[in-house]
Amino acid sequence: MALLDAVRALTSFTPPTALPAPGADLDLLADVLVAHGLAPLASYQVEHTRLGYGLPASFREKLLGYYQGVVNDTVMKLVTLRGALKLAGEVPVVLLDAAAYVDWLYPHAAWRPVGDVRFALRAEDGARFAAAVKPALTLDRTEHGGRVAVFTDGKIALSAQEGLWSGGPADAPLFERARSYRAFGPLAARPSPEDAVLSTVAEQAQLGLFAPLITFVDLRELVGEPLDAAYVKARASALGLSRALHGAMALLAHFYPEVAEPAAALSPELGFAERVAVDRVVDAGRDPAKLRHLRGVDAAARAVVAP
């Protein structure tokens, strides 16, 4: 619990003035922050708030390197994405994951590593998009039976997908409820908060809910948005995401108890057998320091929660 309390403090957008877990193993804490994509956010809080007072230089320096690297990486990826989408300005796209969240959920662009750049693109617009971005990008490959197309400029990859998650089916409501994001082009958009929750949960489910904690920070901020809980649960049921949503909300409440109430409001009811199976997955994912699992555990968890 000392480790988790320290993680909570370092990833709070309004951190306390001192680390609440003075007995935490700082080497392990640094490793956990790095492994879960939390190092840039934690580094900012350590360097720019009173929370960092008295923490050893070795701990701070390890995190600072990741902060500086993420700043440069994020700028490069988002500039490339913006340039490509402006070339395809007449094609509707919905940014997903970190590309949508960086300046929506996070007060500072360096707090959220971008990682994979993903956006949704209607299948019928695929050829038009590919032709429009030819001056900047080439089609590298397709995946999931053609439902995902990966473009590249030779340095980074941009993945276009049809639905809420990589390899998921085409999803018309994602486009119908999307919110304009004109900084990336006249027809560029972000998902609605409800669809953002479901997209994040679906990607977590494909990892058996053994997902990086930065994705739970995404959810922590998303559940603070005004949400239509009935819509989220109905959409989850239609998409085969109810078990994943139940498990993700349970883990979110565990990692960040301050959002336990809105997380519970989004958690769908499951049958007894389903709930027991999902609870086992949740129990296996509660320890952020457990970075490796026994062979087969990941696959078994995916079998329970993946759509």
GROMACS .gro file of C-alpha atoms in nm:
model
  307
    1MET     CA    1   0.000   0.000   0.000
    2ALA     CA    2   0.293   0.237   0.060
    3LEU     CA    3   0.390   0.199  -0.305
    4LEU     CA    4   0.037   0.256  -0.432
    5ASP     CA    5  -0.010   0.558  -0.204
    6ALA     CA    6   0.310   0.707  -0.348
    7VAL     CA    7   0.193   0.640  -0.704
    8ARG     CA    8  -0.139   0.809  -0.630
    9ALA     CA    9   0.035   1.116  -0.489
   10LEU     CA   10   0.281   1.148  -0.777
   11THR     CA   11   0.010   1.112  -1.041
   12SER     CA   12  -0.241   1.347  -0.883
   13PHE     CA   13  -0.302   1.668  -1.077
   14THR     CA   14  -0.315   1.842  -0.736
   15PRO     CA   15  -0.048   1.655  -0.543
   16PRO     CA   16   0.002   1.674  -0.166
   17THR     CA   17   0.294   1.869  -0.025
   18ALA     CA   18   0.482   1.556   0.082
   19LEU     CA   19   0.502   1.194  -0.022
   20PRO     CA   20   0.241   1.015   0.195
   21ALA     CA   21   0.446   0.695   0.203
   22PRO     CA   22   0.792   0.774   0.342
   23GLY     CA   23   0.865   0.402   0.369
   24ALA     CA   24   0.817   0.336  -0.002
   25ASP     CA   25   1.103   0.170  -0.190
   26LEU     CA   26   1.206   0.455  -0.419
   27ASP     CA   27   1.394   0.232  -0.664
   28LEU     CA   28   1.086   0.013  -0.706
   29LEU     CA   29   0.864   0.322  -0.721
   30ALA     CA   30   1.073   0.467  -1.005
   31ASP     CA   31   1.061   0.137  -1.193
   32VAL     CA   32   0.682   0.119  -1.157
   33LEU     CA   33   0.636   0.478  -1.273
   34VAL     CA   34   0.851   0.416  -1.578
   35ALA     CA   35   0.689   0.082  -1.667
   36HIS     CA   36   0.337   0.226  -1.645
   37GLY     CA   37   0.399   0.543  -1.849
   38LEU     CA   38   0.370   0.763  -1.540
   39ALA     CA   39   0.728   0.891  -1.519
   40PRO     CA   40   0.673   1.221  -1.708
   41LEU     CA   41   0.375   1.320  -1.493
   42ALA     CA   42   0.551   1.218  -1.173
   43SER     CA   43   0.867   1.403  -1.278
   44TYR     CA   44   0.676   1.726  -1.333
   45GLN     CA   45   0.517   1.703  -0.988
   46VAL     CA   46   0.853   1.628  -0.827
   47GLU     CA   47   1.029   1.917  -1.001
   48HIS     CA   48   0.756   2.181  -0.988
   49THR     CA   49   0.566   2.124  -0.663
   50ARG     CA   50   0.658   2.086  -0.297
   51LEU     CA   51   0.602   1.714  -0.330
   52GLY     CA   52   0.961   1.673  -0.451
   53TYR     CA   53   1.118   1.835  -0.147
   54GLY     CA   54   1.365   1.601   0.020
   55LEU     CA   55   1.347   1.328  -0.244
   56PRO     CA   56   1.693   1.204  -0.348
   57ALA     CA   57   1.855   1.341  -0.662
   58SER     CA   58   1.894   0.993  -0.811
   59PHE     CA   59   1.517   0.938  -0.800
   60ARG     CA   60   1.443   1.276  -0.953
   61GLU     CA   61   1.704   1.245  -1.226
   62LYS     CA   62   1.575   0.906  -1.338
   63LEU     CA   63   1.226   1.046  -1.389
   64LEU     CA   64   1.348   1.371  -1.545
   65GLY     CA   65   1.505   1.190  -1.839
   66TYR     CA   66   1.168   1.038  -1.930
   67TYR     CA   67   0.995   1.375  -1.896
   68GLN     CA   68   1.235   1.539  -2.140
   69GLY     CA   69   1.210   1.250  -2.385
   70VAL     CA   70   0.830   1.249  -2.383
   71VAL     CA   71   0.815   1.623  -2.455
   72ASN     CA   72   1.015   1.577  -2.775
   73ASP     CA   73   0.840   1.255  -2.878
   74THR     CA   74   0.492   1.402  -2.826
   75VAL     CA   75   0.567   1.712  -3.030
   76MET     CA   76   0.708   1.506  -3.319
   77LYS     CA   77   0.413   1.266  -3.329
   78LEU     CA   78   0.141   1.527  -3.300
   79VAL     CA   79   0.300   1.756  -3.560
   80THR     CA   80   0.319   1.460  -3.800
   81LEU     CA   81  -0.042   1.365  -3.729
   82ARG     CA   82  -0.165   1.722  -3.770
   83GLY     CA   83   0.015   1.759  -4.102
   84ALA     CA   84  -0.130   1.434  -4.236
   85LEU     CA   85  -0.485   1.510  -4.126
   86LYS     CA   86  -0.476   1.858  -4.273
   87LEU     CA   87  -0.385   1.704  -4.609
   88ALA     CA   88  -0.697   1.488  -4.573
   89GLY     CA   89  -0.907   1.776  -4.445
   90GLU     CA   90  -1.223   1.662  -4.624
   91VAL     CA   91  -1.215   1.314  -4.465
   92PRO     CA   92  -1.383   1.272  -4.122
   93VAL     CA   93  -1.151   1.121  -3.862
   94VAL     CA   94  -1.182   1.069  -3.486
   95LEU     CA   95  -0.861   1.081  -3.284
   96LEU     CA   96  -0.831   0.813  -3.018
   97ASP     CA   97  -0.626   0.731  -2.711
   98ALA     CA   98  -0.344   0.970  -2.616
   99ALA     CA   99  -0.370   1.170  -2.938
  100ALA     CA  100  -0.720   1.274  -2.828
  101TYR     CA  101  -0.643   1.303  -2.457
  102VAL     CA  102  -0.320   1.505  -2.441
  103ASP     CA  103  -0.471   1.854  -2.434
  104TRP     CA  104  -0.822   1.748  -2.335
  105LEU     CA  105  -0.769   1.555  -2.012
  106TYR     CA  106  -0.416   1.668  -1.924
  107PRO     CA  107  -0.314   2.022  -1.823
  108HIS     CA  108   0.038   1.969  -1.965
  109ALA     CA  109   0.124   1.795  -2.293
  110ALA     CA  110   0.426   1.620  -2.143
  111TRP     CA  111   0.220   1.440  -1.877
  112ARG     CA  112   0.072   1.188  -2.119
  113PRO     CA  113   0.308   0.982  -2.341
  114VAL     CA  114   0.150   0.942  -2.683
  115GLY     CA  115   0.281   0.594  -2.765
  116ASP     CA  116   0.084   0.456  -3.060
  117VAL     CA  117  -0.094   0.720  -3.268
  118ARG     CA  118  -0.443   0.594  -3.344
  119PHE     CA  119  -0.751   0.740  -3.510
  120ALA     CA  120  -1.079   0.609  -3.646
  121LEU     CA  121  -1.152   0.624  -4.016
  122ARG     CA  122  -1.463   0.498  -4.196
  123ALA     CA  123  -1.390   0.207  -4.429
  124GLU     CA  124  -1.551   0.388  -4.722
  125ASP     CA  125  -1.310   0.680  -4.671
  126GLY     CA  126  -0.995   0.467  -4.664
  127ALA     CA  127  -0.891   0.504  -5.028
  128ARG     CA  128  -0.967   0.877  -5.027
  129PHE     CA  129  -0.760   0.925  -4.712
  130ALA     CA  130  -0.465   0.724  -4.848
  131ALA     CA  131  -0.464   0.929  -5.169
  132ALA     CA  132  -0.484   1.259  -4.983
  133VAL     CA  133  -0.191   1.187  -4.748
  134LYS     CA  134   0.041   1.047  -5.017
  135PRO     CA  135   0.270   1.353  -5.011
  136ALA     CA  136   0.347   1.283  -4.641
  137LEU     CA  137   0.264   0.919  -4.567
  138THR     CA  138   0.274   0.578  -4.729
  139LEU     CA  139   0.061   0.277  -4.646
  140ASP     CA  140   0.291   0.038  -4.462
  141ARG     CA  141   0.051  -0.253  -4.399
  142THR     CA  142  -0.300  -0.355  -4.306
  143GLU     CA  143  -0.399  -0.563  -4.004
  144HIS     CA  144  -0.704  -0.738  -3.859
  145GLY     CA  145  -0.842  -0.838  -4.197
  146GLY     CA  146  -0.810  -0.485  -4.335
  147ARG     CA  147  -0.989  -0.314  -4.043
  148VAL     CA  148  -0.663  -0.139  -3.947
  149ALA     CA  149  -0.431   0.045  -4.187
  150VAL     CA  150  -0.087   0.155  -4.070
  151PHE     CA  151   0.068   0.458  -4.241
  152THR     CA  152   0.423   0.587  -4.193
  153ASP     CA  153   0.644   0.878  -4.284
  154GLY     CA  154   0.952   0.663  -4.229
  155LYS     CA  155   0.988   0.769  -3.866
  156ILE     CA  156   0.659   0.710  -3.690
  157ALA     CA  157   0.349   0.500  -3.756
  158LEU     CA  158  -0.010   0.626  -3.764
  159SER     CA  159  -0.282   0.362  -3.728
  160ALA     CA  160  -0.626   0.412  -3.878
  161GLN     CA  161  -0.895   0.179  -3.747
  162GLU     CA  162  -1.265   0.137  -3.817
  163GLY     CA  163  -1.401   0.106  -3.463
  164LEU     CA  164  -1.353   0.186  -3.097
  165TRP     CA  165  -1.057  -0.047  -3.058
  166SER     CA  166  -0.784  -0.181  -3.281
  167GLY     CA  167  -0.941  -0.455  -3.491
  168GLY     CA  168  -1.293  -0.374  -3.371
  169PRO     CA  169  -1.591  -0.354  -3.609
  170ALA     CA  170  -1.701  -0.036  -3.782
  171ASP     CA  171  -1.876   0.193  -3.536
  172ALA     CA  172  -2.111   0.460  -3.671
  173PRO     CA  173  -2.203   0.609  -3.327
  174LEU     CA  174  -1.837   0.692  -3.268
  175PHE     CA  175  -1.854   0.938  -3.558
  176GLU     CA  176  -2.208   1.056  -3.489
  177ARG     CA  177  -2.130   1.160  -3.129
  178ALA     CA  178  -1.774   1.285  -3.189
  179ARG     CA  179  -1.677   1.639  -3.093
  180SER     CA  180  -1.496   1.872  -3.331
  181TYR     CA  181  -1.120   1.905  -3.286
  182ARG     CA  182  -1.039   2.160  -3.555
  183ALA     CA  183  -0.676   2.201  -3.450
  184PHE     CA  184  -0.615   1.880  -3.647
  185GLY     CA  185  -0.830   1.964  -3.947
  186PRO     CA  186  -1.177   2.086  -4.041
  187LEU     CA  187  -1.337   1.741  -4.005
  188ALA     CA  188  -1.113   1.608  -3.727
  189ALA     CA  189  -1.281   1.518  -3.400
  190ARG     CA  190  -1.239   1.362  -3.058
  191PRO     CA  191  -1.468   1.090  -2.926
  192SER     CA  192  -1.747   1.181  -2.690
  193PRO     CA  193  -1.650   1.120  -2.325
  194GLU     CA  194  -1.870   0.809  -2.320
  195ASP     CA  195  -1.703   0.661  -2.628
  196ALA     CA  196  -1.361   0.758  -2.495
  197VAL     CA  197  -1.431   0.552  -2.182
  198LEU     CA  198  -1.535   0.253  -2.391
  199SER     CA  199  -1.241   0.285  -2.629
  200THR     CA  200  -0.994   0.297  -2.340
  201VAL     CA  201  -1.159   0.003  -2.164
  202ALA     CA  202  -1.158  -0.201  -2.486
  203GLU     CA  203  -0.786  -0.145  -2.535
  204GLN     CA  204  -0.725  -0.240  -2.171
  205ALA     CA  205  -0.934  -0.553  -2.221
  206GLN     CA  206  -0.715  -0.663  -2.510
  207LEU     CA  207  -0.435  -0.674  -2.251
  208GLY     CA  208  -0.648  -0.875  -2.011
  209LEU     CA  209  -0.684  -0.555  -1.801
  210PHE     CA  210  -0.310  -0.580  -1.720
  211ALA     CA  211  -0.284  -0.235  -1.873
  212PRO     CA  212  -0.043   0.050  -1.803
  213LEU     CA  213  -0.159   0.267  -1.515
  214ILE     CA  214  -0.147   0.574  -1.739
  215THR     CA  215  -0.463   0.435  -1.903
  216PHE     CA  216  -0.629   0.435  -1.561
  217VAL     CA  217  -0.529   0.800  -1.522
  218ASP     CA  218  -0.712   0.853  -1.853
  219LEU     CA  219  -1.018   0.683  -1.704
  220ARG     CA  220  -0.982   0.874  -1.377
  221GLU     CA  221  -1.014   1.200  -1.568
  222LEU     CA  222  -1.283   1.073  -1.805
  223VAL     CA  223  -1.519   0.960  -1.528
  224GLY     CA  224  -1.499   1.314  -1.393
  225GLU     CA  225  -1.665   1.437  -1.713
  226PRO     CA  226  -2.046   1.463  -1.734
  227LEU     CA  227  -2.133   1.114  -1.858
  228ASP     CA  228  -2.451   0.936  -1.961
  229ALA     CA  229  -2.398   0.620  -1.756
  230ALA     CA  230  -2.698   0.442  -1.906
  231TYR     CA  231  -2.563   0.502  -2.255
  232VAL     CA  232  -2.217   0.374  -2.158
  233LYS     CA  233  -2.358   0.053  -2.014
  234ALA     CA  234  -2.596  -0.004  -2.304
  235ARG     CA  235  -2.315   0.051  -2.557
  236ALA     CA  236  -2.086  -0.179  -2.359
  237SER     CA  237  -2.348  -0.453  -2.370
  238ALA     CA  238  -2.399  -0.414  -2.745
  239LEU     CA  239  -2.023  -0.425  -2.808
  240GLY     CA  240  -1.947  -0.719  -2.579
  241LEU     CA  241  -1.761  -0.494  -2.335
  242SER     CA  242  -1.970  -0.537  -2.020
  243ARG     CA  243  -1.722  -0.765  -1.844
  244ALA     CA  244  -1.432  -0.544  -1.942
  245LEU     CA  245  -1.613  -0.232  -1.822
  246HIS     CA  246  -1.702  -0.397  -1.489
  247GLY     CA  247  -1.342  -0.503  -1.434
  248ALA     CA  248  -1.187  -0.175  -1.545
  249MET     CA  249  -1.412   0.026  -1.314
  250ALA     CA  250  -1.324  -0.203  -1.022
  251LEU     CA  251  -0.953  -0.155  -1.088
  252LEU     CA  252  -0.999   0.220  -1.134
  253ALA     CA  253  -1.167   0.244  -0.792
  254HIS     CA  254  -0.881   0.042  -0.643
  255PHE     CA  255  -0.606   0.256  -0.794
  256TYR     CA  256  -0.785   0.590  -0.744
  257PRO     CA  257  -1.044   0.564  -0.463
  258GLU     CA  258  -1.144   0.929  -0.505
  259VAL     CA  259  -1.338   0.831  -0.821
  260ALA     CA  260  -1.491   0.513  -0.680
  261GLU     CA  261  -1.842   0.660  -0.686
  262PRO     CA  262  -1.853   0.764  -1.055
  263ALA     CA  263  -1.671   0.441  -1.146
  264ALA     CA  264  -1.940   0.237  -0.970
  265ALA     CA  265  -2.210   0.430  -1.157
  266LEU     CA  266  -2.060   0.307  -1.486
  267SER     CA  267  -2.015  -0.054  -1.376
  268PRO     CA  268  -2.270  -0.288  -1.536
  269GLU     CA  269  -2.443  -0.569  -1.351
  270LEU     CA  270  -2.306  -0.914  -1.431
  271GLY     CA  271  -2.436  -1.260  -1.368
  272PHE     CA  272  -2.283  -1.453  -1.079
  273ALA     CA  273  -2.050  -1.669  -1.287
  274GLU     CA  274  -1.936  -1.373  -1.499
  275ARG     CA  275  -1.871  -1.161  -1.191
  276VAL     CA  276  -1.662  -1.432  -1.026
  277ALA     CA  277  -1.451  -1.472  -1.341
  278VAL     CA  278  -1.399  -1.096  -1.381
  279ASP     CA  279  -1.320  -1.051  -1.011
  280ARG     CA  280  -1.038  -1.302  -1.047
  281VAL     CA  281  -0.893  -1.096  -1.331
  282VAL     CA  282  -0.927  -0.781  -1.120
  283ASP     CA  283  -0.753  -0.944  -0.823
  284ALA     CA  284  -0.462  -1.044  -1.049
  285GLY     CA  285  -0.426  -0.684  -1.171
  286ARG     CA  286  -0.434  -0.495  -0.842
  287ASP     CA  287  -0.058  -0.482  -0.780
  288PRO     CA  288   0.111  -0.223  -1.004
  289ALA     CA  289   0.453  -0.362  -0.911
  290LYS     CA  290   0.368  -0.701  -1.060
  291LEU     CA  291   0.503  -0.638  -1.408
  292ARG     CA  292   0.519  -1.002  -1.516
  293HIS     CA  293   0.260  -1.279  -1.490
  294LEU     CA  294   0.279  -1.655  -1.510
  295ARG     CA  295   0.261  -1.795  -1.861
  296GLY     CA  296  -0.100  -1.825  -1.968
  297VAL     CA  297  -0.241  -1.578  -1.715
  298ASP     CA  298  -0.263  -1.297  -1.971
  299ALA     CA  299  -0.435  -1.521  -2.225
  300ALA     CA  300  -0.682  -1.647  -1.963
  301ALA     CA  301  -0.764  -1.291  -1.860
  302ARG     CA  302  -0.819  -1.188  -2.222
  303ALA     CA  303  -1.053  -1.483  -2.268
  304VAL     CA  304  -1.268  -1.342  -1.986
  305VAL     CA  305  -1.274  -0.970  -2.069
  306ALA     CA  306  -1.165  -0.906  -2.428
  307PRO     CA  307  -1.445  -0.818  -2.672
   0.00000   0.00000   0.00000
